[in-house]
Amino acid sequence: MRRRAIFGTSLAVVAAMGLSACGGGGDSGASNTVRVTLANHVWTENIKKALPEFEKQTGLKVEVTQLGEDQLSDQYNVKLNAGSSDIDVMMYRPLQEGKLFAKNKYLADLSDQVKANKTWDFSDFQAGPVEATTHEGKPVGVPIITEQEVLYYRKDLLAKAGLSEPPKTLDELKAAAAKIKAAEPDIAGFVARTGKSPAVTQFSSFLYSFGGDFVDGSGKSAVSSDAAKQAYAYYGGLIKESGPANVSTDMGWPEAMAIFTQGKAAFYTEANSLYKNATDPAKSKVSDTVGFAPFPAGPAGSKPYNIPSWALGVNASSENTGNAWKFIEWATSKEQTLAQQKSGVPGARTSVWANPEGTSTFPKDLVEAIAASTKAGVGHDRPLVVKVAEAREIVGQPIVDAITGNDVAAAADTANAAFQKFLDDEAK
Amino acid sequence: MATITTTKAPRSAPTDPETPGWVRWANDHRKWLFAAPAMIFVAVLLVFPLAWTGYLSLTDAEGSVRAESEFVGIQNYLDVLTDTERFWPAVGRTATFTAVALLFEVVLGMAIALLLWRPFKGQRWVRVAILMPLVATPVAVGMMWRLIFDPNIGLANQVLGWVGIGPQPWLAGQHSALPTTIFIDVWQWTPMVVLILLAGLTSLSEEPQEAARIDGASTWQRFRHVTLPLLMPTLTVAILLRGIDALKTFDILYATKGRGGGSFHEVETLNVYAYGLSFDYNEYGVSSTVLILFFLIIIGAMWALTARRKEAQR
């Protein structure tokens, strides 16, 4: 009899555990909670501060998950691959993951939504960024942050070296960097990203300014063109000769920016959207002496990239698409974009750039540099392919070879063959 | 010696006629019934993922696992096994990393354990201090060492500067990166070997030591011919546990050199490579192939080590 009682109880416990495991998660259809996944970015910090206003307006609750760029990518890979519905709104990089996500049908078609609200005004968004968030003619995202590459420099070091203005050409940049490094052995003349993959985007402006591109007009790999070889040699050579001592080949922007903001470098080419890191006294030792200039001109002129770096999209598997769009509509509204831009995040709306208020808080020289960049800028900063990470590693190899003093021309030829094979595979 | 007697329960409990049928059935199958949750757990969390990975490794899945993929048979295996650019160097690095780290950890661990074996004043504090690295998260450890080894602003080069040695590239160098990560692994995991060996040493009986001492054996002779053979089973356990862990190391490498194991794949081991294939390249088929091969390597290494352990115990 006692044994029976034990079995009775244990089975009841097992059954109860089973039932409770089944409970919860049965949420279907629209919910009052919008689950938003965002990257670590100034934009995100700003939007988080403004959230209560949105929640009050709509009665919705917003749940923010915030991750670093790499972790964000991994998260999407896992969750979207599994068809998970627990992300409603996703912040993504149109040039990095846009094609892959759209091809995998992770991003919902927003054709109807963007037309619905006239005051929100989709036509106000700049054409280039919109093109990057459009897949097969259908909008699948709304651009929120744009970027151009500009030259960051130290006014005090320039003055010390007897230079009255920032370099206008790449030749002048090279000469100025060498001069400063020679005069101040502890300070690098020039710093920039050195990691194989992180460097590619910032190298792109050098490539374009030398007259090259990753892919030529007929869709063939062009990373071994004369222009490309010159650009690789220039970029790597500049870091090798005028860069920081013991330079590593792993630097992304946080490392390169740290060297610059610690006062250890005179010139730095980087995305303008990161400028607050250099001008904010809390983060930068050189905040009061930082100047900005347009990207120096190469043989083909000054051709920096001008790209949308982040966009918002709706997860196609979300069961809460209506509310997800409400969030995007609010976060990308004219008011929010203006507020974002005033706190230093360059946006994608024409009207905000036309509004003097929209640029009032930017350093004056940065506004001029941005204006110059948007005129001559190129719409991409990495190869426009589906598997961007792989492509970046291929075309980035000659950069690190140039930095470490290997044969640049040979590296470019090897990269070219590998990249052509990659393009052929992808075209299949 | 106490004698332990085990009484075997009768296969089926005596049942009285009013017992309902399901209870009788449950009683008869209780062995399976109680094991069922564990078996289901193992099936769901171990067998299924492994089978799924095995299946993926035979397809050309890429981009998205949900996208249509074609069955390609052993093509991925042929591709991977003939890949001398990424796969075989990664195998080599995995083997080097494991072997060198393990060697240092076992030798150092043994030395430290022997030092801590005999009681001394303040022993508890020393033991706690030695265990510190063990309780830190590997990612945090990686980040900490990355800062220390920074070629320009790191502490390591500053310290070298004080004694008049020029700056070293450490993690930044193409050839010094792997040794540096091995150093970090040794720093973090030697304490674990110390812990295991110390437990083994303290449980050894004193008599053989006494006997050897009376016979006039030197310290080294006692260690070589008494302590070491007696400690062998514990030592193999330590090697087994640490060896498998070292083979699988990921976090320290990822935290110090990032994706792809650095610009020249300096520290790209099999784990880092497979991670890159999945999360950077979205090539799930090839990535699964690498993981299956890696799994076989681990099983092989484990088998070889347990075989050694059985031999040692004989």
XYZ file of N, CA, C and O in Angstrom, chain B residues 113-253:
564
model
N 50.915 21.697 -6.069
C 50.187 20.792 -5.174
C 51.135 20.161 -4.166
O 50.811 20.040 -2.983
N 52.338 19.785 -4.610
C 53.309 19.187 -3.689
C 53.735 20.191 -2.620
O 53.908 19.853 -1.451
N 53.894 21.467 -3.056
C 54.283 22.510 -2.094
C 53.203 22.721 -1.042
O 53.488 23.021 0.114
N 51.947 22.623 -1.488
C 50.841 22.910 -0.571
C 50.416 21.681 0.238
O 49.571 21.778 1.118
N 51.008 20.552 -0.079
C 50.554 19.289 0.490
C 50.758 19.257 2.005
O 49.841 19.003 2.773
N 52.008 19.530 2.436
C 52.320 19.487 3.856
C 51.787 20.737 4.540
O 51.938 21.836 4.002
N 51.203 20.592 5.711
C 50.637 21.757 6.387
C 51.696 22.805 6.715
O 52.841 22.457 7.034
N 51.342 24.045 6.575
C 52.229 25.145 6.983
C 51.349 26.303 7.426
O 50.139 26.294 7.200
N 51.982 27.302 8.018
C 51.217 28.422 8.550
C 50.658 29.272 7.401
O 51.355 29.545 6.431
N 49.413 29.661 7.541
C 48.801 30.498 6.504
C 48.412 29.704 5.272
O 48.164 30.266 4.213
N 48.370 28.392 5.421
C 48.073 27.525 4.278
C 46.725 27.849 3.635
O 46.599 27.881 2.414
N 45.743 28.116 4.487
C 44.402 28.365 3.957
C 44.382 29.570 3.038
O 43.764 29.580 1.993
N 45.091 30.599 3.458
C 45.113 31.833 2.657
C 45.795 31.600 1.313
O 45.333 32.090 0.284
N 46.881 30.854 1.362
C 47.598 30.582 0.119
C 46.695 29.786 -0.834
O 46.608 30.077 -2.030
N 45.993 28.808 -0.267
C 45.108 28.005 -1.121
C 44.028 28.865 -1.763
O 43.732 28.743 -2.947
N 43.437 29.769 -0.980
C 42.397 30.650 -1.522
C 42.976 31.527 -2.635
O 42.398 31.663 -3.709
N 44.163 32.073 -2.367
C 44.776 32.968 -3.356
C 45.041 32.222 -4.658
O 44.831 32.751 -5.754
N 45.473 30.987 -4.535
C 45.798 30.218 -5.739
C 44.543 29.905 -6.546
O 44.580 29.806 -7.773
N 43.427 29.797 -5.857
C 42.200 29.443 -6.571
C 41.520 30.642 -7.233
O 40.571 30.480 -7.993
N 42.009 31.843 -6.952
C 41.357 33.032 -7.492
C 41.104 33.007 -9.005
O 39.988 33.274 -9.444
N 42.129 32.710 -9.816
C 41.896 32.773 -11.264
C 40.774 31.837 -11.710
O 40.066 32.100 -12.682
N 40.610 30.755 -10.961
C 39.648 29.727 -11.337
C 38.214 30.224 -11.294
O 37.373 29.798 -12.082
N 37.941 31.131 -10.358
C 36.556 31.556 -10.192
C 36.176 32.713 -11.113
O 35.025 33.104 -11.171
N 37.146 33.253 -11.844
C 36.825 34.361 -12.747
C 36.244 33.816 -14.059
O 36.590 32.717 -14.489
N 35.366 34.605 -14.666
C 34.788 34.213 -15.953
C 35.854 34.297 -17.035
O 36.549 35.308 -17.129
N 35.982 33.257 -17.871
C 37.031 33.291 -18.904
C 36.971 34.521 -19.806
O 38.011 35.059 -20.169
N 35.761 34.978 -20.142
C 35.690 36.161 -21.013
C 36.294 37.369 -20.308
O 37.056 38.150 -20.896
N 35.969 37.512 -19.018
C 36.524 38.630 -18.256
C 38.037 38.486 -18.147
O 38.779 39.468 -18.277
N 38.484 37.256 -17.942
C 39.922 36.999 -17.872
C 40.587 37.411 -19.192
O 41.611 38.098 -19.208
N 39.954 37.022 -20.289
C 40.485 37.373 -21.606
C 40.596 38.877 -21.782
O 41.620 39.396 -22.227
N 39.543 39.582 -21.409
C 39.535 41.046 -21.557
C 40.611 41.683 -20.686
O 41.282 42.627 -21.110
N 40.743 41.154 -19.460
C 41.732 41.704 -18.536
C 43.142 41.561 -19.124
O 43.903 42.523 -19.180
N 43.451 40.365 -19.604
C 44.781 40.150 -20.172
C 44.981 40.925 -21.455
O 46.084 41.336 -21.791
N 43.902 41.123 -22.172
C 44.008 41.902 -23.404
C 44.477 43.323 -23.090
O 45.286 43.901 -23.802
N 43.938 43.863 -21.989
C 44.370 45.202 -21.571
C 45.822 45.173 -21.087
O 46.615 46.048 -21.430
N 46.142 44.150 -20.283
C 47.501 44.069 -19.752
C 48.518 43.925 -20.881
O 49.589 44.522 -20.868
N 48.139 43.149 -21.901
C 49.072 42.879 -23.007
C 48.985 43.882 -24.146
O 49.591 43.697 -25.177
N 48.169 44.952 -23.967
C 48.096 45.946 -25.038
C 49.497 46.461 -25.333
O 50.221 46.867 -24.427
N 49.900 46.437 -26.622
C 51.289 46.760 -26.928
C 51.675 48.198 -26.581
O 52.843 48.472 -26.312
N 50.711 49.127 -26.597
C 51.064 50.521 -26.352
C 50.783 51.010 -24.936
O 51.606 51.690 -24.343
N 49.590 50.659 -24.418
C 49.244 51.195 -23.104
C 49.183 50.108 -22.030
O 48.822 50.382 -20.897
N 49.516 48.864 -22.391
C 49.382 47.758 -21.445
C 50.445 47.730 -20.363
O 51.555 48.250 -20.526
N 50.080 47.087 -19.251
C 50.968 47.000 -18.099
C 52.196 46.127 -18.397
O 53.301 46.415 -17.951
N 51.991 45.053 -19.172
C 53.066 44.088 -19.408
C 54.314 44.764 -19.984
O 55.429 44.551 -19.496
N 54.110 45.602 -21.002
C 55.263 46.257 -21.622
C 55.875 47.313 -20.712
O 57.077 47.563 -20.755
N 55.019 47.942 -19.877
C 55.552 48.917 -18.921
C 56.489 48.225 -17.942
O 57.577 48.718 -17.661
N 56.041 47.068 -17.442
C 56.861 46.322 -16.497
C 58.180 45.910 -17.157
O 59.258 46.056 -16.580
N 58.078 45.438 -18.391
C 59.295 45.066 -19.123
C 60.207 46.272 -19.267
O 61.434 46.159 -19.163
N 59.604 47.442 -19.490
C 60.375 48.675 -19.652
C 61.176 48.988 -18.397
O 62.327 49.439 -18.478
N 60.587 48.749 -17.209
C 61.294 49.035 -15.955
C 62.561 48.208 -15.825
O 63.524 48.627 -15.199
N 62.520 46.978 -16.364
C 63.731 46.158 -16.257
C 64.575 46.222 -17.527
O 65.466 45.405 -17.734
N 64.249 47.206 -18.353
C 65.091 47.472 -19.506
C 64.889 46.576 -20.709
O 65.731 46.508 -21.597
N 63.763 45.895 -20.773
C 63.467 45.063 -21.948
C 62.499 45.823 -22.846
O 61.549 46.453 -22.356
N 62.746 45.766 -24.131
C 61.912 46.493 -25.086
C 60.503 45.935 -25.141
O 60.253 44.818 -24.678
N 59.556 46.730 -25.703
C 58.164 46.268 -25.767
C 58.002 45.020 -26.632
O 58.662 44.877 -27.661
N 57.150 44.132 -26.179
C 56.859 42.907 -26.927
C 55.469 43.022 -27.555
O 54.605 43.692 -27.009
N 55.245 42.358 -28.685
C 53.935 42.485 -29.315
C 52.822 41.683 -28.621
O 51.652 41.976 -28.770
N 53.175 40.689 -27.826
C 52.201 39.856 -27.123
C 51.077 39.397 -28.042
O 51.331 38.794 -29.066
N 49.840 39.749 -27.674
C 48.690 39.284 -28.450
C 48.657 39.868 -29.855
O 48.035 39.332 -30.761
N 49.329 41.015 -30.051
C 49.277 41.686 -31.343
C 50.160 41.005 -32.378
O 49.941 41.147 -33.575
N 51.157 40.270 -31.927
C 52.110 39.690 -32.873
C 51.569 38.457 -33.572
O 50.826 37.675 -32.985
N 51.968 38.317 -34.818
C 51.485 37.192 -35.609
C 51.956 35.863 -35.016
O 51.253 34.868 -35.090
N 53.177 35.857 -34.457
C 53.709 34.602 -33.938
C 53.654 34.502 -32.425
O 53.844 33.431 -31.865
N 53.425 35.642 -31.766
C 53.412 35.597 -30.299
C 51.990 35.465 -29.748
O 51.811 35.265 -28.556
N 50.981 35.580 -30.612
C 49.605 35.571 -30.118
C 49.220 34.223 -29.504
O 48.672 34.174 -28.406
N 49.548 33.135 -30.210
C 49.156 31.815 -29.699
C 49.851 31.494 -28.366
O 49.183 31.114 -27.403
N 51.197 31.682 -28.285
C 51.836 31.453 -26.986
C 51.225 32.319 -25.878
O 51.096 31.863 -24.746
N 50.856 33.552 -26.211
C 50.284 34.424 -25.180
C 48.940 33.889 -24.695
O 48.659 33.900 -23.493
N 48.112 33.399 -25.617
C 46.822 32.852 -25.173
C 47.039 31.570 -24.365
O 46.302 31.309 -23.425
N 48.072 30.816 -24.725
C 48.373 29.613 -23.931
C 48.752 30.024 -22.507
O 48.295 29.439 -21.529
N 49.553 31.096 -22.425
C 49.929 31.598 -21.102
C 48.675 31.944 -20.285
O 48.555 31.605 -19.110
N 47.726 32.622 -20.921
C 46.503 33.017 -20.206
C 45.750 31.776 -19.734
O 45.271 31.714 -18.599
N 45.676 30.778 -20.598
C 44.982 29.545 -20.237
C 45.675 28.870 -19.042
O 45.017 28.413 -18.118
N 47.010 28.851 -19.089
C 47.765 28.243 -17.997
C 47.511 29.012 -16.706
O 47.278 28.445 -15.642
N 47.516 30.335 -16.815
C 47.273 31.184 -15.643
C 45.907 30.863 -15.030
O 45.764 30.739 -13.827
N 44.907 30.725 -15.916
C 43.582 30.510 -15.367
C 43.341 29.087 -14.862
O 42.681 28.900 -13.851
N 43.876 28.081 -15.551
C 43.440 26.719 -15.249
C 44.396 25.857 -14.448
O 44.031 24.773 -14.017
N 45.644 26.318 -14.246
C 46.539 25.538 -13.389
C 45.916 25.291 -12.007
O 46.012 24.181 -11.476
N 45.256 26.291 -11.415
C 44.643 26.060 -10.105
C 43.707 24.855 -10.070
O 43.618 24.168 -9.058
N 43.027 24.603 -11.188
C 42.114 23.469 -11.183
C 42.905 22.167 -11.035
O 42.504 21.271 -10.297
N 44.034 22.090 -11.743
C 44.872 20.899 -11.639
C 45.400 20.782 -10.204
O 45.412 19.699 -9.618
N 45.804 21.941 -9.639
C 46.286 21.940 -8.250
C 45.214 21.371 -7.336
O 45.472 20.503 -6.505
N 44.007 21.844 -7.523
C 42.877 21.431 -6.683
C 42.677 19.914 -6.746
O 42.564 19.250 -5.710
N 42.655 19.380 -7.953
C 42.429 17.938 -8.105
C 43.580 17.145 -7.492
O 43.371 16.201 -6.734
N 44.820 17.566 -7.818
C 45.972 16.805 -7.332
C 46.110 16.896 -5.817
O 46.491 15.925 -5.159
N 45.779 18.064 -5.279
C 45.869 18.235 -3.834
C 44.884 17.296 -3.141
O 45.215 16.674 -2.128
N 43.695 17.187 -3.717
C 42.706 16.270 -3.155
C 43.243 14.848 -3.205
O 43.107 14.082 -2.251
N 43.890 14.512 -4.330
C 44.460 13.164 -4.464
C 45.567 12.925 -3.450
O 45.614 11.888 -2.798
N 46.452 13.931 -3.301
C 47.588 13.781 -2.393
C 47.126 13.607 -0.958
O 47.626 12.750 -0.236
N 46.155 14.426 -0.544
C 45.735 14.349 0.859
C 45.030 13.038 1.167
O 44.977 12.630 2.318
N 44.510 12.373 0.135
C 43.821 11.117 0.413
C 44.767 9.904 0.369
O 44.366 8.788 0.648
N 46.031 10.157 0.002
C 46.991 9.041 -0.028
C 47.305 8.586 1.407
O 47.401 9.417 2.308
N 47.507 7.286 1.573
C 47.825 6.831 2.937
C 49.311 7.060 3.216
O 50.137 7.102 2.303
N 49.629 7.237 4.461
C 50.978 7.622 4.880
C 51.952 6.445 4.896
O 53.161 6.635 4.789
N 51.411 5.220 5.063
C 52.297 4.067 5.291
C 53.356 3.870 4.211
O 54.532 3.706 4.536
N 53.011 3.872 2.943
C 54.065 3.644 1.937
C 55.172 4.689 2.036
O 56.352 4.358 1.885
N 54.792 5.953 2.317
C 55.786 7.022 2.467
C 56.733 6.690 3.625
O 57.949 6.805 3.497
N 56.106 6.317 4.733
C 56.885 5.954 5.935
C 57.879 4.844 5.610
O 59.072 4.944 5.908
N 57.334 3.801 4.988
C 58.155 2.636 4.668
C 59.334 3.035 3.799
O 60.482 2.626 4.052
N 59.069 3.880 2.800
C 60.132 4.297 1.888
C 61.175 5.107 2.635
O 62.380 4.974 2.412
N 60.672 6.007 3.551
C 61.597 6.840 4.307
C 62.521 5.958 5.159
O 63.728 6.187 5.217
N 61.921 4.938 5.804
C 62.712 4.044 6.642
C 63.738 3.294 5.801
O 64.887 3.085 6.200
N 63.320 2.963 4.561
C 64.261 2.256 3.677
C 65.352 3.174 3.142
O 66.220 2.745 2.389
N 65.250 4.455 3.481
C 66.301 5.388 3.093
C 66.162 5.998 1.719
O 67.139 6.453 1.128
N 64.913 6.040 1.202
C 64.709 6.634 -0.124
C 64.817 8.159 -0.033
O 64.367 8.762 0.943
N 65.426 8.779 -1.052
C 65.543 10.244 -1.073
C 64.178 10.847 -1.406
O 63.259 10.133 -1.820
N 64.063 12.175 -1.286
C 62.797 12.847 -1.579
C 62.357 12.545 -3.010
O 61.198 12.222 -3.281
N 63.316 12.686 -3.925
C 63.001 12.465 -5.334
C 62.557 11.021 -5.574
O 61.587 10.756 -6.266
N 63.313 10.091 -4.934
C 62.963 8.672 -5.107
C 61.566 8.389 -4.572
O 60.798 7.639 -5.167
N 61.244 9.023 -3.411
C 59.920 8.795 -2.844
C 58.834 9.344 -3.778
O 57.810 8.729 -3.987
N 59.125 10.515 -4.362
C 58.153 11.096 -5.280
C 57.984 10.223 -6.524
O 56.875 9.874 -6.925
N 59.131 9.834 -7.064
C 59.131 9.105 -8.335
C 58.525 7.698 -8.191
O 57.770 7.261 -9.052
N 58.863 7.006 -7.109
C 58.473 5.599 -7.007
C 57.309 5.324 -6.066
O 56.754 4.251 -6.087
N 56.964 6.314 -5.227
C 55.841 6.079 -4.311
C 54.670 7.012 -4.615
O 53.577 6.577 -4.996
N 54.917 8.316 -4.486
C 53.825 9.268 -4.641
C 53.222 9.217 -6.041
O 52.005 9.099 -6.209
N 54.083 9.334 -7.044
C 53.589 9.427 -8.418
C 52.745 8.219 -8.838
O 51.630 8.400 -9.332
N 53.236 6.978 -8.608
C 52.391 5.839 -9.003
C 51.055 5.816 -8.259
O 50.018 5.515 -8.847
N 51.101 6.171 -6.958
C 49.856 6.162 -6.183
C 48.899 7.247 -6.672
O 47.682 7.127 -6.617
N 49.483 8.333 -7.175
C 48.680 9.483 -7.598
C 48.186 9.333 -9.033
O 47.364 10.119 -9.513
N 48.702 8.327 -9.724
C 48.429 8.184 -11.159
C 46.939 8.288 -11.532
O 46.596 9.029 -12.458
N 46.051 7.569 -10.822
C 44.636 7.678 -11.210
C 44.130 9.115 -11.128
O 43.445 9.595 -12.036
N 44.479 9.820 -10.054
C 44.057 11.214 -9.910
C 44.645 12.066 -11.030
O 43.979 12.926 -11.613
N 45.907 11.812 -11.329
C 46.590 12.581 -12.363
C 45.901 12.399 -13.716
O 45.697 13.367 -14.458
N 45.513 11.154 -14.008
C 44.850 10.948 -15.302
C 43.486 11.642 -15.334
O 43.082 12.146 -16.368
N 42.817 11.664 -14.193
C 41.544 12.394 -14.164
C 41.787 13.866 -14.468
O 41.098 14.482 -15.283
N 42.812 14.430 -13.827
C 43.130 15.845 -14.047
C 43.455 16.090 -15.514
O 42.967 17.050 -16.127
N 44.272 15.205 -16.087
C 44.654 15.371 -17.496
C 43.425 15.255 -18.396
O 43.232 16.042 -19.327
N 42.573 14.298 -18.077
C 41.374 14.081 -18.879
C 40.476 15.314 -18.869
O 40.094 15.846 -19.917
N 40.171 15.783 -17.652
C 39.261 16.923 -17.538
C 39.841 18.167 -18.195
O 39.192 18.846 -18.976
N 41.092 18.453 -17.880
C 41.728 19.658 -18.387
C 41.972 19.550 -19.893
O 41.854 20.515 -20.621
N 42.305 18.346 -20.340
C 42.583 18.137 -21.763
C 41.364 18.421 -22.609
O 41.433 19.144 -23.608
N 40.229 17.873 -22.191
C 39.005 18.100 -22.967
C 38.638 19.570 -22.951
O 38.264 20.155 -23.967
N 38.788 20.200 -21.778
C 38.479 21.617 -21.665
C 39.382 22.463 -22.564
O 38.933 23.396 -23.215
N 40.671 22.122 -22.572
C 41.618 22.895 -23.379
C 41.309 22.734 -24.865
O 41.388 23.682 -25.636
N 40.921 21.518 -25.252
C 40.548 21.289 -26.660
C 39.407 22.211 -27.065
O 39.367 22.731 -28.167
N 38.470 22.395 -26.149
C 37.261 23.148 -26.471
C 37.386 24.647 -26.255
O 36.436 25.385 -26.508
N 38.541 25.104 -25.777
C 38.670 26.526 -25.407
C 38.129 27.447 -26.488
O 38.439 27.304 -27.659
N 37.302 28.379 -26.061
C 36.763 29.338 -27.012
C 36.805 30.755 -26.444
O 37.311 31.674 -27.075
N 36.289 30.890 -25.224
C 36.081 32.245 -24.685
C 37.352 33.080 -24.575
O 37.349 34.251 -24.932
N 38.439 32.458 -24.100
C 39.677 33.229 -23.951
C 40.164 33.713 -25.322
O 40.549 34.864 -25.502
N 40.068 32.818 -26.310
C 40.540 33.163 -27.655
C 39.665 34.249 -28.263
O 40.144 35.211 -28.867
